[in-house]
Amino acid sequence: MRRVFLDAGPIVHFGNVTRVNEHTLHNTSESIHESGMGLIVDDDTIIQISESDDLKNEYGSTTEEYEVISLGGSAIIPGLIDSHTHLLWEGDRSFEVSMKRKGLTYQQIAESGGGIAYTVNQTRQASSNQIYLTGRNRLKLSLKNGTTHLEAKSGYGLTTDTECRLLEVMNDLNKESELPSIDLTWMGAHAIPKNHNLKTYVEEILSEQLPAILDQGYARNADVFCEPGWFDLESTEDILISASKGGLSKRLHIDEFEDGDGGRLASDLQVVTADHAHHTSEVNRITMNDNNVNAGFLPGTPFSQGEKEYPPFQQYIGQNWKWTIATDFNPNCQTLSLPFIGSLLVQRNQIHPLAALAACTVHAAEISPHPSGKSHGTIEKGGLANFNILKNEHWESWCLTPGHSPIAGTVLEGKMIIH
Ligand code: NIG
Ligand code: FE
């Protein structure tokens, strides 16, 4: 089915832009079409972007062959890409709030029966069907907030069977065409399960869990929680090298709570993206960028932890370094809203709203490409028809309503979804 969208407000398209930097922010006309444009979508692809009046003359109103939709001047932004989520888990860790109020750190909470191990226990007890239904609801929520594609990690099973099961549920969810598409990541190295120590668990991962995951064939990426107290540099390296030999693309969680030199390892291994990177040293940041390693910032986590400091977003813009933002949705940081994450950058950290938007669209597409092979995170001719229609004519409003979605409707692979 062909759809003709008329009378758009400003369209943030990022068509000629690969990285938002000082130049891009001073020349916004390279990234944004002024009001009065329209576009044509054929099946799942954008085939034309032109003056709305010209399209009106050519197409008039809806026929059997095409549908004409007026956008009434609303602004349009690309479909948002959430390049880091822990989508599937069961249970609830609300009890941790009182522990946090007593001053316990994330590590101390984990040692006192909370944290990842608690969620692993709850997740193992749930049926696949329950996990599927929970995941489906979360994907719907994500879509309501403008996400059209997301990366999702396993990591709350921590046995061969339960890790495979989480990836199987993700793979089933990925078949539902009315939901965001999923980039599947195996993260068996998320924590050390109770019956193991670091050495025995890494051995089990290398000899049994990873081979099973590769055999299953659903995961595209591998990730490890590389952090002092969790997986050290040496075991992280062993796991990622084996995963990479098996054909998985490399990702890391690094330096979330302290600088554990994760940035150096990420550079040595040339991982696609090293996420959190909150406490990474300046010298490692430079090396990461030299090695084409993306810094995947997850500001929802310091927000949930009540931290005062946020990562150095402005430095990344100034230096023209590679970076993204994502939700990190997990039991400790329960947001699936990229507009909220954008608000943390823009309203809390004075970052330009165009830079924040690029970080979860065109930049994120580089580290989480769409399975169709078409471009996404942009609005351009020949690209995938994944875009959001905002509730008003101001494109900046995409991240200025924390707690409420600014999205009126989403075009997902060509299909129009009104929220
Ligand atoms: O990225 N830090 C490791 N994993 C998650 C948190 C997981 C959890 O607390 O359940 C993160 O923040
Ligand atoms: Fe994470």
XYZ file of N, CA, C and O and ligand atoms in Angstrom, residues 84 86 89 93 96 106 114-117 119-120 153 155-156 187 190 223-227 230 253 256-257 275-276 298 301 305 327-333, ligand 1:
164
model
N 20.377 -0.142 23.700
C 20.835 -0.901 24.882
C 19.650 -1.101 25.829
O 19.232 -0.170 26.513
N 17.774 -4.229 28.610
C 17.673 -5.570 29.191
C 16.160 -5.821 29.212
O 15.498 -5.570 30.216
N 12.857 -9.826 31.791
C 13.096 -10.289 33.171
C 11.762 -10.223 33.898
O 10.834 -9.536 33.453
N 11.976 -5.076 42.056
C 12.992 -4.799 43.083
C 12.699 -3.500 43.827
O 13.612 -2.786 44.247
N 14.414 -2.367 46.989
C 15.760 -1.776 47.018
C 15.738 -0.283 47.351
O 16.753 0.284 47.735
N 24.982 0.126 44.861
C 24.511 -0.946 43.967
C 25.201 -2.268 44.337
O 24.548 -3.310 44.445
N 19.757 -8.410 46.895
C 19.042 -7.730 45.806
C 19.821 -7.856 44.509
O 20.557 -8.820 44.304
N 19.631 -6.881 43.627
C 20.424 -6.828 42.400
C 20.094 -7.919 41.389
O 19.033 -8.542 41.433
N 21.031 -8.161 40.505
C 20.816 -9.073 39.374
C 20.410 -10.471 39.857
O 19.484 -11.075 39.314
N 21.075 -10.979 40.913
C 20.800 -12.348 41.375
C 19.323 -12.508 41.773
O 18.705 -13.542 41.494
N 16.743 -10.878 40.536
C 15.938 -10.916 39.305
C 16.126 -12.237 38.559
O 15.181 -12.757 37.956
N 17.344 -12.771 38.611
C 17.618 -14.062 37.950
C 16.705 -15.131 38.553
O 16.055 -15.907 37.833
N 19.075 -7.611 25.489
C 20.067 -8.570 25.986
C 19.407 -9.646 26.828
O 18.477 -9.359 27.573
N 20.522 -12.404 29.976
C 21.384 -12.095 31.116
C 20.704 -12.268 32.468
O 21.318 -12.029 33.504
N 19.428 -12.680 32.465
C 18.753 -12.962 33.731
C 18.398 -14.450 33.829
O 17.439 -14.820 34.500
N 23.966 -12.139 26.795
C 24.756 -11.567 27.877
C 24.776 -12.527 29.072
O 24.434 -12.149 30.205
N 26.608 -11.703 32.773
C 25.982 -10.518 33.378
C 26.249 -10.492 34.879
O 26.321 -9.429 35.492
N 27.672 -9.530 24.881
C 27.980 -8.423 25.799
C 28.466 -9.025 27.119
O 28.063 -10.135 27.479
N 29.335 -8.295 27.830
C 29.845 -8.738 29.134
C 29.803 -7.550 30.096
O 30.116 -6.419 29.712
N 29.422 -7.824 31.359
C 29.440 -6.782 32.397
C 30.862 -6.713 32.958
O 31.199 -7.395 33.923
N 31.700 -5.910 32.318
C 33.106 -5.771 32.690
C 33.207 -4.649 33.721
O 33.106 -3.475 33.361
N 33.369 -5.035 34.969
C 33.346 -4.047 36.055
C 34.036 -4.677 37.263
O 33.818 -5.866 37.533
N 32.619 -7.775 39.180
C 31.825 -8.636 38.317
C 32.789 -9.401 37.390
O 33.573 -10.186 37.878
N 29.708 -3.654 28.718
C 29.352 -2.716 29.780
C 30.685 -2.379 30.449
O 31.366 -3.297 30.921
N 30.979 1.395 34.827
C 29.674 1.934 35.248
C 29.775 2.636 36.610
O 29.203 3.719 36.796
N 30.494 2.019 37.550
C 30.571 2.590 38.900
C 31.935 3.166 39.226
O 32.072 4.002 40.098
N 29.422 0.491 26.695
C 28.294 1.248 27.251
C 28.446 1.556 28.747
O 29.228 0.907 29.429
N 27.695 2.514 29.181
C 27.844 3.227 30.463
C 29.015 4.191 30.271
O 28.803 5.365 30.145
N 24.232 5.874 29.108
C 22.956 5.378 29.631
C 22.562 6.231 30.839
O 22.641 5.784 31.991
N 20.611 5.412 34.240
C 21.190 4.694 35.378
C 21.678 5.659 36.460
O 21.259 5.530 37.616
N 20.052 5.957 40.218
C 20.929 5.778 41.373
C 21.063 7.061 42.196
O 21.742 7.079 43.211
N 18.217 3.610 26.770
C 17.518 3.595 28.061
C 18.199 2.723 29.113
O 18.066 2.984 30.304
N 18.843 1.608 28.682
C 19.369 0.607 29.642
C 18.220 -0.009 30.439
O 18.423 -0.445 31.580
N 17.015 -0.038 29.882
C 15.865 -0.583 30.622
C 16.258 -1.865 31.369
O 16.736 -2.816 30.759
N 16.076 -1.881 32.678
C 16.390 -3.052 33.517
C 15.679 -2.836 34.856
O 15.100 -1.762 35.075
N 15.686 -3.821 35.763
C 14.895 -3.659 36.993
C 15.329 -2.479 37.871
O 14.563 -2.020 38.724
N 16.551 -2.009 37.652
C 17.077 -0.892 38.446
C 16.862 0.453 37.755
O 17.109 1.505 38.335
N 16.411 0.415 36.512
C 16.259 1.644 35.718
C 15.115 1.383 34.740
O 15.329 0.971 33.613
O 23.401 -2.052 32.668
N 25.113 -3.243 35.114
C 24.693 -4.268 34.611
N 23.460 -4.450 34.125
C 22.418 -3.504 34.234
C 21.777 -3.502 35.566
C 21.151 -4.823 35.862
C 20.349 -4.900 37.118
O 20.588 -4.160 38.083
O 19.444 -5.776 37.143
C 22.911 -2.118 33.776
O 22.830 -1.139 34.523
